Amino acid sequence: MNLLLVNLHKFVGYSGGIEHVLSRMAQAMKDRGYDVSVAMADEREGSPFYPVPEGVDFYNIFHMDGMAPVHTGAADKILREATRLFSKEGARNRNYKILRKAEKGMERVLELAKPDVIVSFREPTGRLLLEGLHTDIPVISMLHNDPDEIFLHSPLAEKKALERSAAIQVLMPSFIQKAEKYLDYGHFVYIPNAVNVPKVHSSAGEEKNHHLITNVGRVTGRTKRQHLLVEAFSLVASDFPDWEVNIWGDIYDKAYVAALKKLIHSRHLEERVHLKGTTRDMASVWKDTDIFAFPSHHEGFPLALSEAMAVGIPAVGYRSCSSVNELIRDGENGFLVEEGPEPFSRALRTLMEDRELRGRLGEGARESMKPFYPDAVWDSWDRLIRKTIDKGL
């Protein structure tokens, strides 16, 4: 059976969570006997940050063999960003028009890959397949975020296109009811992300001379809000001189990164709070982490949080954050707090001053992630894909 995974988004040097899921799904489905192909879209030429497994065909629809490269043009991007100031929906429509410039490349991928089923990783990708190309190949659409965040500013045409999906996957059971507010659709399927479990054990409950609070995620203010962690840590830093904060993640949001550095400087934390960039060696990161701090505004199914918890690290997050408020169980595997730096700071203090509590909550975190181990999740995907193919026959 031929399976095509499509994520029409930049990928060269880009370490997004969706791209991580795609890489792992490609390997898992290949291991289960599928002939897997991957299609992505980047004006730059190069390899994805997360590798495409050996034996999986990879296509960049902006650079297809035998076809002229597709260049979107600066004017298109400037117009899109200008539109975004007044209408997020309008900006998404303009972004879709940019994507359609590579429509011929996507058609060529379908000819070469001959998929029996397609898995779409983003809403504009599904729109291109189901509206732009009108393909009759069954498409499973993935929703990688809280539906309220995805669809609040989604164009009507995008939503109507997704309603033609053979199935729509959501990351949390509660997301089905949310999605039903926006889509006239009856084939939602709950499958969470697979939690990668590095072969390391957290030292969160051990006696040490040096301790680390870790955050992992794109360094950006709209979603991840690392500034709240800096503000919270500044309230307790003087009482815990042997503690530091490491912030790992892509720093492409230059304006926010500059503001974050300014905040760190203003709190005199240059030697205590570190922007570490990206890494492929997450096992080393988790091994030294005592607390995972995750002040996100919204999430779909956060890979970094779930991975940290799976190796036994207690976590702190906001009660208002979707998905986080279902993965963290307050007082059992971490702490959920109300909005603002002060409540976050109080939770950090509680964990920082109690080694035994860190160890106990860390063990609770490890146990709570077992339902999301890879075999169970990829088996669910295998069943969904086979069911979709059988229905198509």
CSV table of C-alpha atoms in Angstrom, one decimal:
chain,number,residue,atom,x,y,z
A,1,MET,CA,0.0,0.0,0.0
A,2,ASN,CA,1.3,3.4,-0.9
A,3,LEU,CA,1.1,6.1,1.7
A,4,LEU,CA,1.8,9.8,1.1
A,5,LEU,CA,2.5,12.2,3.9
A,6,VAL,CA,2.0,15.8,2.9
A,7,ASN,CA,3.1,18.9,4.9
A,8,LEU,CA,3.3,21.9,2.5
A,9,HIS,CA,5.4,24.1,4.8
A,10,LYS,CA,9.0,25.2,5.0
A,11,PHE,CA,11.4,22.5,6.3
A,12,VAL,CA,15.0,23.5,5.6
A,13,GLY,CA,16.5,24.1,9.1
A,14,TYR,CA,12.9,24.2,10.6
A,15,SER,CA,12.4,22.2,13.8
A,16,GLY,CA,8.7,22.4,14.3
A,17,GLY,CA,6.6,19.9,16.2
A,18,ILE,CA,4.5,19.0,13.1
A,19,GLU,CA,7.7,18.2,11.2
A,20,HIS,CA,8.9,16.0,14.0
A,21,VAL,CA,5.7,14.0,14.0
A,22,LEU,CA,5.9,13.6,10.2
A,23,SER,CA,9.5,12.2,10.4
A,24,ARG,CA,8.5,9.7,13.1
A,25,MET,CA,5.3,8.7,11.3
A,26,ALA,CA,7.2,8.1,8.1
A,27,GLN,CA,9.5,5.7,9.9
A,28,ALA,CA,6.7,4.0,11.9
A,29,MET,CA,4.5,3.4,8.8
A,30,LYS,CA,7.5,2.1,6.8
A,31,ASP,CA,8.2,-0.3,9.6
A,32,ARG,CA,4.6,-1.5,9.3
A,33,GLY,CA,5.0,-2.4,5.6
A,34,TYR,CA,3.8,0.7,3.8
A,35,ASP,CA,5.5,2.3,0.8
A,36,VAL,CA,5.9,5.8,2.2
A,37,SER,CA,6.5,9.0,0.3
A,38,VAL,CA,6.8,12.5,1.8
A,39,ALA,CA,5.9,15.9,0.1
A,40,MET,CA,6.9,19.3,1.6
A,41,ALA,CA,7.3,22.8,0.3
A,42,ASP,CA,10.3,25.1,0.7
A,43,GLU,CA,11.7,27.7,-1.7
A,44,ARG,CA,15.2,26.8,-0.4
A,45,GLU,CA,16.8,23.5,-1.4
A,46,GLY,CA,18.0,21.3,1.3
A,47,SER,CA,17.1,18.5,3.8
A,48,PRO,CA,14.5,18.6,6.6
A,49,PHE,CA,15.7,19.3,10.1
A,50,TYR,CA,14.1,16.0,11.1
A,51,PRO,CA,15.4,13.4,8.7
A,52,VAL,CA,13.3,11.5,6.2
A,53,PRO,CA,13.9,7.8,6.8
A,54,GLU,CA,16.0,5.8,4.4
A,55,GLY,CA,13.8,4.2,1.7
A,56,VAL,CA,11.2,6.9,1.9
A,57,ASP,CA,10.8,9.0,-1.3
A,58,PHE,CA,11.0,12.8,-0.6
A,59,TYR,CA,9.6,15.6,-2.8
A,60,ASN,CA,9.9,19.4,-2.4
A,61,ILE,CA,7.0,20.6,-4.6
A,62,PHE,CA,8.9,23.9,-5.1
A,63,HIS,CA,11.8,22.1,-6.7
A,64,MET,CA,10.6,19.1,-8.7
A,65,ASP,CA,12.9,17.4,-11.2
A,66,GLY,CA,12.1,18.4,-14.7
A,67,MET,CA,10.1,21.5,-13.6
A,68,ALA,CA,11.1,25.1,-13.2
A,69,PRO,CA,11.6,26.0,-9.5
A,70,VAL,CA,8.7,27.9,-7.9
A,71,HIS,CA,9.5,31.3,-6.4
A,72,THR,CA,6.7,33.1,-4.5
A,73,GLY,CA,8.2,36.6,-4.8
A,74,ALA,CA,8.8,39.3,-2.1
A,75,ALA,CA,5.7,41.3,-3.2
A,76,ASP,CA,3.4,38.3,-2.4
A,77,LYS,CA,4.9,38.0,1.1
A,78,ILE,CA,4.7,41.7,1.8
A,79,LEU,CA,1.1,41.8,0.7
A,80,ARG,CA,0.3,38.8,2.9
A,81,GLU,CA,1.9,40.3,6.0
A,82,ALA,CA,0.2,43.7,5.4
A,83,THR,CA,-3.1,41.8,5.1
A,84,ARG,CA,-2.4,40.0,8.4
A,85,LEU,CA,-2.5,43.4,10.2
A,86,PHE,CA,-6.2,43.7,9.4
A,87,SER,CA,-7.4,40.2,8.8
A,88,LYS,CA,-5.8,36.9,9.8
A,89,GLU,CA,-8.4,35.1,7.6
A,90,GLY,CA,-7.4,37.3,4.7
A,91,ALA,CA,-3.7,36.5,5.3
A,92,ARG,CA,-4.4,32.8,5.2
A,93,ASN,CA,-6.2,33.2,1.9
A,94,ARG,CA,-3.2,35.0,0.5
A,95,ASN,CA,-0.9,32.4,1.8
A,96,TYR,CA,-3.0,29.8,0.1
A,97,LYS,CA,-2.7,31.7,-3.2
A,98,ILE,CA,1.1,31.5,-2.8
A,99,LEU,CA,0.9,27.8,-2.1
A,100,ARG,CA,-1.2,27.3,-5.3
A,101,LYS,CA,1.8,28.5,-7.4
A,102,ALA,CA,3.3,25.0,-6.7
A,103,GLU,CA,0.1,23.2,-7.6
A,104,LYS,CA,1.7,21.5,-10.7
A,105,GLY,CA,4.4,20.2,-8.5
A,106,MET,CA,1.9,18.6,-6.2
A,107,GLU,CA,0.1,17.1,-9.2
A,108,ARG,CA,3.4,15.6,-10.2
A,109,VAL,CA,4.0,14.1,-6.8
A,110,LEU,CA,0.6,12.3,-7.0
A,111,GLU,CA,1.6,10.9,-10.4
A,112,LEU,CA,4.9,9.6,-9.0
A,113,ALA,CA,3.8,8.4,-5.5
A,114,LYS,CA,0.5,6.8,-6.7
A,115,PRO,CA,-0.8,7.0,-3.1
A,116,ASP,CA,-3.7,4.8,-1.9
A,117,VAL,CA,-4.3,7.3,0.9
A,118,ILE,CA,-2.9,10.7,1.8
A,119,VAL,CA,-2.2,12.1,5.3
A,120,SER,CA,-2.4,15.9,5.3
A,121,PHE,CA,-0.5,17.6,8.1
A,122,ARG,CA,-1.8,21.2,7.8
A,123,GLU,CA,-5.1,22.8,6.9
A,124,PRO,CA,-3.8,24.7,3.8
A,125,THR,CA,-2.3,21.4,2.6
A,126,GLY,CA,-5.7,19.7,2.9
A,127,ARG,CA,-7.3,22.6,1.1
A,128,LEU,CA,-4.9,22.4,-1.8
A,129,LEU,CA,-5.6,18.6,-2.1
A,130,LEU,CA,-9.3,18.7,-1.6
A,131,GLU,CA,-10.3,22.0,-3.2
A,132,GLY,CA,-7.4,23.0,-5.5
A,133,LEU,CA,-6.6,19.5,-7.0
A,134,HIS,CA,-10.0,17.9,-6.4
A,135,THR,CA,-8.2,14.6,-5.9
A,136,ASP,CA,-10.4,11.5,-5.3
A,137,ILE,CA,-7.6,9.9,-3.4
A,138,PRO,CA,-8.8,9.6,0.3
A,139,VAL,CA,-7.3,12.3,2.5
A,140,ILE,CA,-6.9,12.0,6.3
A,141,SER,CA,-6.6,15.5,7.7
A,142,MET,CA,-4.6,16.0,10.9
A,143,LEU,CA,-5.5,18.8,13.3
A,144,HIS,CA,-2.2,19.6,15.2
A,145,ASN,CA,-3.6,22.2,17.5
A,146,ASP,CA,-6.6,23.3,19.6
A,147,PRO,CA,-9.5,23.6,17.0
A,148,ASP,CA,-10.4,27.0,18.6
A,149,GLU,CA,-6.9,28.2,17.5
A,150,ILE,CA,-7.0,26.6,14.1
A,151,PHE,CA,-10.5,27.6,13.0
A,152,LEU,CA,-11.2,30.9,14.7
A,153,HIS,CA,-9.6,32.8,11.7
A,154,SER,CA,-9.9,30.0,9.1
A,155,PRO,CA,-11.3,30.9,5.7
A,156,LEU,CA,-14.7,29.4,4.9
A,157,ALA,CA,-13.3,27.7,1.8
A,158,GLU,CA,-10.6,26.0,3.9
A,159,LYS,CA,-13.2,24.6,6.3
A,160,LYS,CA,-15.4,23.4,3.5
A,161,ALA,CA,-12.5,21.7,1.9
A,162,LEU,CA,-11.6,19.8,5.1
A,163,GLU,CA,-15.2,18.6,5.3
A,164,ARG,CA,-14.4,16.5,2.3
A,165,SER,CA,-11.7,14.5,4.2
A,166,ALA,CA,-12.1,10.8,4.6
A,167,ALA,CA,-11.3,11.3,8.3
A,168,ILE,CA,-10.1,14.1,10.5
A,169,GLN,CA,-7.7,13.3,13.4
A,170,VAL,CA,-7.6,15.3,16.6
A,171,LEU,CA,-5.1,15.1,19.4
A,172,MET,CA,-7.4,15.2,22.4
A,173,PRO,CA,-10.9,13.7,23.0
A,174,SER,CA,-12.1,17.2,24.0
A,175,PHE,CA,-11.0,18.6,20.7
A,176,ILE,CA,-13.8,16.7,18.8
A,177,GLN,CA,-16.5,18.8,20.4
A,178,LYS,CA,-14.5,21.9,19.7
A,179,ALA,CA,-14.0,21.0,16.0
A,180,GLU,CA,-17.7,20.3,15.6
A,181,LYS,CA,-18.4,24.0,16.3
A,182,TYR,CA,-16.6,24.9,13.1
A,183,LEU,CA,-17.0,21.9,10.7
A,184,ASP,CA,-20.1,20.1,9.5
A,185,TYR,CA,-18.5,16.8,9.8
A,186,GLY,CA,-19.0,13.4,11.4
A,187,HIS,CA,-15.8,11.4,11.0
A,188,PHE,CA,-13.5,12.7,13.7
A,189,VAL,CA,-10.9,10.3,15.2
A,190,TYR,CA,-9.0,10.8,18.4
A,191,ILE,CA,-5.3,9.7,18.1
A,192,PRO,CA,-2.8,11.4,20.3
A,193,ASN,CA,0.8,12.1,19.4
A,194,ALA,CA,3.3,9.3,20.1
A,195,VAL,CA,5.5,10.1,23.0
A,196,ASN,CA,9.2,9.5,22.3
A,197,VAL,CA,10.8,8.0,25.3
A,198,PRO,CA,14.6,8.6,25.4
A,199,LYS,CA,16.6,5.9,27.1
A,200,VAL,CA,17.6,8.2,30.0
A,201,HIS,CA,16.3,8.7,33.5
A,202,SER,CA,15.8,12.1,34.9
A,203,SER,CA,17.8,13.2,37.9
A,204,ALA,CA,14.9,15.4,39.1
A,205,GLY,CA,14.8,13.8,42.6
A,206,GLU,CA,18.5,13.5,43.1
A,207,GLU,CA,20.8,15.5,45.4
A,208,LYS,CA,23.0,17.7,43.2
A,209,ASN,CA,25.1,20.9,43.4
A,210,HIS,CA,23.6,22.4,40.2
A,211,HIS,CA,19.9,22.3,39.1
A,212,LEU,CA,18.2,23.1,35.8
A,213,ILE,CA,14.7,24.3,34.8
A,214,THR,CA,14.2,23.5,31.1
A,215,ASN,CA,11.8,24.9,28.5
A,216,VAL,CA,11.7,23.4,25.0
A,217,GLY,CA,9.7,25.0,22.1
A,218,ARG,CA,9.8,27.6,19.4
A,219,VAL,CA,10.9,30.9,21.1
A,220,THR,CA,7.8,32.9,20.3
A,221,GLY,CA,5.5,35.1,22.4
A,222,ARG,CA,2.1,34.2,20.9
A,223,THR,CA,2.2,30.6,21.8
A,224,LYS,CA,5.1,29.5,23.9
A,225,ARG,CA,5.5,32.7,26.0
A,226,GLN,CA,9.0,32.1,27.4
A,227,HIS,CA,8.9,35.6,28.8
A,228,LEU,CA,6.6,34.4,31.5
A,229,LEU,CA,9.1,31.8,32.6
A,230,VAL,CA,11.9,34.5,32.8
A,231,GLU,CA,9.6,36.7,34.8
A,232,ALA,CA,8.6,33.9,37.1
A,233,PHE,CA,12.2,32.7,37.6
A,234,SER,CA,13.3,36.3,38.4
A,235,LEU,CA,11.0,36.3,41.5
A,236,VAL,CA,12.8,33.3,43.0
A,237,ALA,CA,16.3,33.4,41.5
A,238,SER,CA,18.0,35.1,44.4
A,239,ASP,CA,16.7,32.5,46.9
A,240,PHE,CA,18.1,29.6,44.7
A,241,PRO,CA,21.6,30.5,43.5
A,242,ASP,CA,22.3,27.0,42.3
A,243,TRP,CA,19.4,27.0,39.8
A,244,GLU,CA,19.5,28.0,36.2
A,245,VAL,CA,17.1,28.1,33.2
A,246,ASN,CA,17.8,26.6,29.8
A,247,ILE,CA,15.5,27.6,27.0
A,248,TRP,CA,15.8,25.3,23.9
A,249,GLY,CA,14.1,26.0,20.6
A,250,ASP,CA,14.2,27.8,17.2
A,251,ILE,CA,14.8,31.5,17.4
A,252,TYR,CA,13.4,32.5,14.1
A,253,ASP,CA,11.0,35.0,15.8
A,254,LYS,CA,13.7,37.7,15.9
A,255,ALA,CA,11.6,40.5,17.4
A,256,TYR,CA,10.5,38.3,20.3
A,257,VAL,CA,13.9,36.9,20.9
A,258,ALA,CA,15.3,40.5,21.1
A,259,ALA,CA,12.6,41.4,23.6
A,260,LEU,CA,13.3,38.3,25.6
A,261,LYS,CA,17.1,39.0,25.7
A,262,LYS,CA,16.3,42.6,26.9
A,263,LEU,CA,14.0,41.2,29.6
A,264,ILE,CA,16.8,38.8,30.8
A,265,HIS,CA,19.2,41.6,30.9
A,266,SER,CA,16.8,43.9,32.8
A,267,ARG,CA,16.4,41.2,35.5
A,268,HIS,CA,20.2,40.7,35.7
A,269,LEU,CA,19.8,37.0,34.7
A,270,GLU,CA,22.4,36.8,31.9
A,271,GLU,CA,24.4,34.2,33.8
A,272,ARG,CA,21.3,32.3,34.9
A,273,VAL,CA,19.0,32.1,31.9
A,274,HIS,CA,20.3,30.8,28.6
A,275,LEU,CA,18.8,30.7,25.1
A,276,LYS,CA,20.3,27.5,23.8
A,277,GLY,CA,19.0,27.2,20.2
A,278,THR,CA,18.1,23.8,18.7
A,279,THR,CA,19.6,20.4,19.4
A,280,ARG,CA,19.0,16.8,18.2
A,281,ASP,CA,20.5,15.4,21.4
A,282,MET,CA,17.4,15.7,23.6
A,283,ALA,CA,18.5,12.8,25.8
A,284,SER,CA,21.3,14.9,27.2
A,285,VAL,CA,18.8,17.8,27.8
A,286,TRP,CA,16.4,15.6,29.8
A,287,LYS,CA,19.2,13.9,31.8
A,288,ASP,CA,20.1,17.1,33.6
A,289,THR,CA,16.7,18.6,33.9
A,290,ASP,CA,15.0,18.9,37.3
A,291,ILE,CA,11.8,20.8,36.3
A,292,PHE,CA,10.1,21.3,33.0
A,293,ALA,CA,8.5,24.8,32.7
A,294,PHE,CA,5.9,25.2,30.0
A,295,PRO,CA,4.1,28.6,30.1
A,296,SER,CA,2.3,28.1,26.7
A,297,HIS,CA,-0.9,29.9,25.8
A,298,HIS,CA,-2.3,27.0,23.8
A,299,GLU,CA,-1.2,23.6,22.5
A,300,GLY,CA,-2.4,20.6,20.5
A,301,PHE,CA,-0.4,17.8,22.0
A,302,PRO,CA,3.0,19.2,23.1
A,303,LEU,CA,5.8,16.8,22.2
A,304,ALA,CA,8.3,18.5,24.4
A,305,LEU,CA,6.1,18.4,27.5
A,306,SER,CA,5.1,14.7,27.0
A,307,GLU,CA,8.7,13.7,26.3
A,308,ALA,CA,9.9,15.4,29.5
A,309,MET,CA,7.2,13.8,31.6
A,310,ALA,CA,7.9,10.4,30.0
A,311,VAL,CA,11.5,10.4,31.4
A,312,GLY,CA,10.3,11.4,34.9
A,313,ILE,CA,10.5,15.2,35.0
A,314,PRO,CA,7.7,17.1,36.9
A,315,ALA,CA,6.1,19.9,34.9
A,316,VAL,CA,4.6,23.3,35.5
A,317,GLY,CA,2.0,24.7,33.1
A,318,TYR,CA,-1.0,27.0,33.0
A,319,ARG,CA,-4.5,25.6,33.8
A,320,SER,CA,-5.9,27.7,30.9
A,321,CYS,CA,-3.7,26.0,28.3
A,322,SER,CA,-5.5,23.4,26.1
A,323,SER,CA,-3.9,20.0,26.1
A,324,VAL,CA,-1.4,21.0,28.9
A,325,ASN,CA,-4.4,21.0,31.3
A,326,GLU,CA,-5.2,17.4,30.4
A,327,LEU,CA,-1.6,16.0,30.4
A,328,ILE,CA,-0.6,17.7,33.7
A,329,ARG,CA,-2.6,16.5,36.6
A,330,ASP,CA,-2.2,19.0,39.4
A,331,GLY,CA,-0.4,17.6,42.3
A,332,GLU,CA,0.1,14.1,40.7
A,333,ASN,CA,2.7,14.7,38.0
A,334,GLY,CA,3.3,18.4,38.1
A,335,PHE,CA,1.4,21.6,38.9
A,336,LEU,CA,-1.2,23.6,37.0
A,337,VAL,CA,-1.4,27.3,37.9
A,338,GLU,CA,-3.5,30.3,37.1
A,339,GLU,CA,-2.3,32.9,34.6
A,340,GLY,CA,0.6,35.2,35.4
A,341,PRO,CA,4.2,35.0,36.5
A,342,GLU,CA,3.5,35.1,40.2
A,343,PRO,CA,1.5,31.8,40.3
A,344,PHE,CA,4.0,30.2,38.0
A,345,SER,CA,6.8,31.3,40.3
A,346,ARG,CA,5.1,29.9,43.4
A,347,ALA,CA,4.9,26.5,41.7
A,348,LEU,CA,8.5,26.6,40.7
A,349,ARG,CA,9.5,27.5,44.3
A,350,THR,CA,7.5,24.6,45.7
A,351,LEU,CA,9.4,22.2,43.4
A,352,MET,CA,12.8,23.9,43.7
A,353,GLU,CA,12.9,23.6,47.5
A,354,ASP,CA,11.6,20.0,47.8
A,355,ARG,CA,13.8,17.3,46.2
A,356,GLU,CA,11.5,14.4,47.3
A,357,LEU,CA,8.5,16.1,45.8
A,358,ARG,CA,10.3,16.5,42.5
A,359,GLY,CA,11.0,12.8,42.6
A,360,ARG,CA,7.5,11.7,43.5
A,361,LEU,CA,5.8,13.9,40.9
A,362,GLY,CA,8.4,12.9,38.3
A,363,GLU,CA,7.5,9.2,38.8
A,364,GLY,CA,3.8,10.2,38.4
A,365,ALA,CA,4.7,12.0,35.2
A,366,ARG,CA,6.4,8.9,33.9
A,367,GLU,CA,3.5,6.6,34.6
A,368,SER,CA,1.0,9.1,33.2
A,369,MET,CA,2.7,9.0,29.7
A,370,LYS,CA,2.5,5.2,29.2
A,371,PRO,CA,-0.8,5.4,27.3
A,372,PHE,CA,0.9,7.5,24.7
A,373,TYR,CA,3.9,5.2,24.0
A,374,PRO,CA,4.7,4.8,20.3
A,375,ASP,CA,3.5,1.3,19.6
A,376,ALA,CA,-0.1,2.0,20.7
A,377,VAL,CA,-0.3,5.3,18.8
A,378,TRP,CA,1.1,4.0,15.5
A,379,ASP,CA,-1.1,0.9,15.7
A,380,SER,CA,-4.1,3.3,15.9
A,381,TRP,CA,-2.8,5.1,12.8
A,382,ASP,CA,-2.3,1.8,11.0
A,383,ARG,CA,-5.9,0.8,11.7
A,384,LEU,CA,-7.2,4.1,10.5
A,385,ILE,CA,-5.2,4.1,7.3
A,386,ARG,CA,-6.2,0.5,6.4
A,387,LYS,CA,-9.9,1.3,7.2
A,388,THR,CA,-9.7,4.4,5.0
A,389,ILE,CA,-8.2,2.4,2.1
A,390,ASP,CA,-10.8,-0.4,2.5
A,391,LYS,CA,-13.6,2.1,2.4
A,392,GLY,CA,-12.1,3.7,-0.7
A,393,LEU,CA,-12.2,0.3,-2.4
